Steps between C-alpha positions, in 0.01 A plus 500: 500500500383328854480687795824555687604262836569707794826505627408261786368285275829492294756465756274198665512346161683596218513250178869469407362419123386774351201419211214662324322217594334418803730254665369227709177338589374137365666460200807459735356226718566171257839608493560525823289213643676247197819631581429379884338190401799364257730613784320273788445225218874513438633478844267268655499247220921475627397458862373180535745281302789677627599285742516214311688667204804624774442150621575340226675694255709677752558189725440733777356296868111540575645797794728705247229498255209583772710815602533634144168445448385669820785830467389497167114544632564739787780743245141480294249639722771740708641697161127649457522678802836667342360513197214700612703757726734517186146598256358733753848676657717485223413429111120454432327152473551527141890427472425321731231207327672539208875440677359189661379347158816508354681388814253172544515438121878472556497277780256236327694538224791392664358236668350358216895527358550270775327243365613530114899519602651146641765738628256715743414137686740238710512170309189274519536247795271222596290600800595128681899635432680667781767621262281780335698747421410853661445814287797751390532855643425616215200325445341590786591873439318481177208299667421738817566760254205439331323488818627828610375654165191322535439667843615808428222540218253394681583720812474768198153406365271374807644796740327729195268359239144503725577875589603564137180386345335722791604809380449451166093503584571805772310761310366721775149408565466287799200360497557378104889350589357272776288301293787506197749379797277238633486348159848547455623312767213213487685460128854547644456222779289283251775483234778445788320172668412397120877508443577311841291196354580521134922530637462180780313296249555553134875652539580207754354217227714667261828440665404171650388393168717685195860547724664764644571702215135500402405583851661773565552666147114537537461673771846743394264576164219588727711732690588698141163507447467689813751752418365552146132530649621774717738701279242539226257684661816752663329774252205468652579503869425790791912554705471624820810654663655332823419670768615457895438143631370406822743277596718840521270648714507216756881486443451886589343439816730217657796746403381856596379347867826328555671840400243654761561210762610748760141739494276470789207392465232725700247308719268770416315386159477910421902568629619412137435648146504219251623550085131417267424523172222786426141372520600192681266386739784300728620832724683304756672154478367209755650380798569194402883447405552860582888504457373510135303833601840655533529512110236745409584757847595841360721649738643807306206635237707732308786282387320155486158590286513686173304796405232272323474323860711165354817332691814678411657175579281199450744269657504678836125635528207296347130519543281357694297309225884328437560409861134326540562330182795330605300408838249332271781269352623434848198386600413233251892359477449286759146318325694549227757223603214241561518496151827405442445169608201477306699585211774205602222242450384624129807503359549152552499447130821306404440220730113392400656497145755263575236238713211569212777362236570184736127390481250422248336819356336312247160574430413325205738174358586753231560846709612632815556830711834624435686495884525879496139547421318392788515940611243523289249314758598845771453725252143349391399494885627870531286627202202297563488592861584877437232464252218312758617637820278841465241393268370183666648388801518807710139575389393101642666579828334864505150334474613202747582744791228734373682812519799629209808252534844618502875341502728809672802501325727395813246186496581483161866489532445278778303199336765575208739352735294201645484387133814521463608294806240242335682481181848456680288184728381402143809532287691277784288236502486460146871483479524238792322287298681550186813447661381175664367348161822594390678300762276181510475521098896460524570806292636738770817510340405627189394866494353460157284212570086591518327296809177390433318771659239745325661863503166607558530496859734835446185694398368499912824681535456723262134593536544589858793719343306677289245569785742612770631745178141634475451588823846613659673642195172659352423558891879716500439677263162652576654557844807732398243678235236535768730615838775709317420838386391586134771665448674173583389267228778437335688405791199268602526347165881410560435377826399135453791485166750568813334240713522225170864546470587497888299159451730364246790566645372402896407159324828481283658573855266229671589221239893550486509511947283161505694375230828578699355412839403150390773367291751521791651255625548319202121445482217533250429827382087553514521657176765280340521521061288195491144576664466097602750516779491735755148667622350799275182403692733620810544823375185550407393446840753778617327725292187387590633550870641864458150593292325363890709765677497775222071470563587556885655783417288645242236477811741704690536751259171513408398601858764728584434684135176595674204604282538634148396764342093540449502203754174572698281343791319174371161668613581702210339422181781652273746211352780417733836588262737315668 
């Protein structure tokens, strides 16, 4: 018999299976990475193309399809942050993995349906026709519910999987986990970036070159393997119990200091006793945003604190470590919402697909790129530069200036953002030309027709992407980790999913106003069906415009955020953090 846990160590974490065995530990980590990578594979290999299959197979106009595409995306990166309050408030990130499988097995099964069942599609219509007939109720039901099941299940595995495979190695020794961890996540964000290029080159060739129901029964197969890779190894696996989330907590705050709205707040920093957990080292909350500081005031000891020195009421009297936690949100929200545009500009995806398959993307006589493949040039620049950046070319500027080189993360973020204003400049330009090849070639009217223009002049546009990715989005990230409290991480880690799906919907939003703002009048839409009439390269300049003024105010914010934390005088020779 082993030694017996303490009871602090069993209500922290308590398995729910109960085994002879040891549960746990490495044997669990091929699972669970596989059952991520399939998952990724899967639902990225239906990205790319799906604009041209609602295109086409659903008749749908280039602006319908864009804004299915882009709810689609933001309902993707938003249900995490549910998913991940549901795992650690509610059920346990076990139910909940294992819910999303299922869920996203269903949807691309469904939409795979779609292609095998005439009756699930409108009637085939030539493109050059302006009597295609439009899609069924009913048909669209069955189509967005696919992408509502497909969402769903992946707002069930990505909120959870990373911190799954984490406590499967959490085995009490500190020093021993880190290097296990490192290792695990180096293999975790390895096998997700392998399954971005394998789904945006090999998936995408499959469905431009065996058909839709080739092309997306593949990646529906890939998704059971998923399930089935994380299912068998359910025997095997450490269950924690859900405990309190810290989304409550905050929710806790904003509530208990609206209830306590009418409190005075003494001018005298010692005229107040303030709730705090025991051994805390935060005594008093800070006076900045003090009508927060009126949450954690204990007015009446006796009824408002238990005998154990907790909140009889958490929803009227928090501590102080909640109160400052919610400050530290506050205070990034409003670099937070540089990002936003940022995230406008990446997800940009439909339209490149549409140009790439209007130009020559032959490389050979006998081969070329599939139009939905050129992502993979961004997601080569991100890896290679993620890979350089520390390794070589901050160690050839530290020996240029002769003293240790570093890129603060808010200059991170910001070059992110220069880059990608350049790929906007780029990506217009490119389509300018296009367009006017198009018009002198004397195929405008035919949105099928290829000009004779290399598609190669997309990758520009997507290199600078994948640049402006490395540093802002990486950039984000290590801000909310490094400026929110430990304690925080899970919110910081939700952070920049929010700011991805306020993106997709701001540049849904974006694309349907300038589509409704030009077309008046009786006049040409900029973003008419057929992308030789009107002026993409227009819009693209808009964006290109609104990235100009989202910079300004990143400056703005940047200055008035003041200096981070560990931020020290540059006669210092410690690394600036931020």
């Amino acid at each position: 018999m082993g030694s017996t846990p303490s009871d602090e160590e069993r209500m922290i974490k308590e398995p729910l299976l109960i085994s002879q065995s040891p549960k746990g530990g490495l044997r669990t980590m091929p699972f669970i990475i596989a059952n991520e990578a399939f998952e990724r594979l899967a639902s990225i290999g239906l990205l790319p193309n799906m604009i041209l299959y609602l295109c086409r197979e659903y008749n749908m106009e280039i602006i319908a399809a864009t804004n299915v595409v882009f709810i689609w995306s933001a309902a993707s990166n938003f249900l995490p942050i549910l998913g991940a309050f549901a795992a650690d408030s509610y059920v346990g990130r076990y139910p909940i993995i294992g819910f999303g499988c299922l869920t996203s097995l269903l949807g691309m099964v469904f939409l795979w349906l779609t292609t095998i069942f005439p009756q699930l599609r409108p009637p085939v219509c030539d493109q050059l026709s302006n009597n295609c007939e439009s899609s069924t109720a009913s048909q669209l039901l069955f189509l967005y519910s696919a992408f509502a099941f497909m969402s769903i299940g992946a707002g069930g595995i990505r909120a959870s999987s990373l911190a799954f495979g984490a406590d499967q190695l959490d085995k009490g020794d500190k020093i021993k986990n880190a290097g296990i961890l490192q290792s695990y996540f180096s293999w975790y964000y390895v096998s997700v970036s392998a399954s971005s290029m394998f789904a945006v080159t090999c998936i995408v060739y499959i469905q431009d070159n065996f058909g839709w129901k080739v092309g997306f029964g593949v990646p529906a197969v890939l998704m059971l393997l998923s399930a089935l890779s994380f299912f068998l190894a359910s025997p095997f696996y450490v269950e924690f119990k859900a405990n309190t989330s810290l989304l409550t907590g905050l929710t806790q705050v904003l509530v208990a200091s609206y209830k306590n709205r009418h409190i005075n707040l003494s001018s005298q920093a010692t005229g107040q006793i303030y709730h705090h957990k025991n051994g805390s080292t935060l005594v008093m909350p800070t006076e900045n945003l003090r009508c927060l500081n009126k949450a954690c005031i204990i007015r009446h000891p006796e009824h408002e604190l238990t005998e154990d020195g907790r909140a009889s009421n958490p929803w009227s009297l928090c501590t102080v470590d909640q109160v400052e936690d919610l400050k530290a949100v506050i205070k990034v929200i409003p670099l937070w919402t540089t990002g936003v545009m940022m995230a406008v500009t990446v997800s940009q995806n439909s339209l490149p697909v549409l140009q790439a398959s209007s130009m020559d993307r032959h490389i050979t006589p006998n081969f070329e790129i599939p139009s939905a493949s050129f992502t993979i040039f961004m997601i080569i620049t991100l890896v290679i530069w993620v890979g350089l950046c520390d390794r070589i070319i901050i160690s050839i500027a530290s020996k240029i200036k002769g003293k240790p080189f570093h890129l603060s993360l808010k200059q991170r973020m910001g070059i992110g953002l220069l880059f990608s204003i350049a790929s906007m400049a780029a990506w217009a330009i490119v389509e300018n030309v296009r367009r006017e090849l198009a018009i002198k070639e004397g195929i405008s009217d035919d949105p099928q027709a290829v000009v004779q223009m290399s598609a190669m002049w997309l990758i520009p546009l997507e290199v600078l992407s994948g640049l402006a990715t490395a540093f802002n989005t990486i950039g984000q990230n290590e801000f909310y980790y490094s400026e929110l409290p430990k304690s925080m991480s899970s919110i910081a880690s939700t952070l920049l999913l929010a700011g991805t799906s306020v993106g997709n919907l701001v540049a849904s939003f974006i694309l349907n106003a300038l589509d409704d703002i030009t077309k008046r009048g009786g006049k040409e839409s900029w973003v008419p069906d057929n992308i030789n009439k009107g002026h993409y390269d227009y819009y693209i300049w808009l964006l290109a415009g609104l990235s100009v003024a989202n910079f300004m105010y990143f400056l703005a914010c940047s200055k008035a955020y003041g200096p981070c934390k560990g931020q020290i005088s540059e006669n210092d020779s410690t690394r600036e953090h931020c």
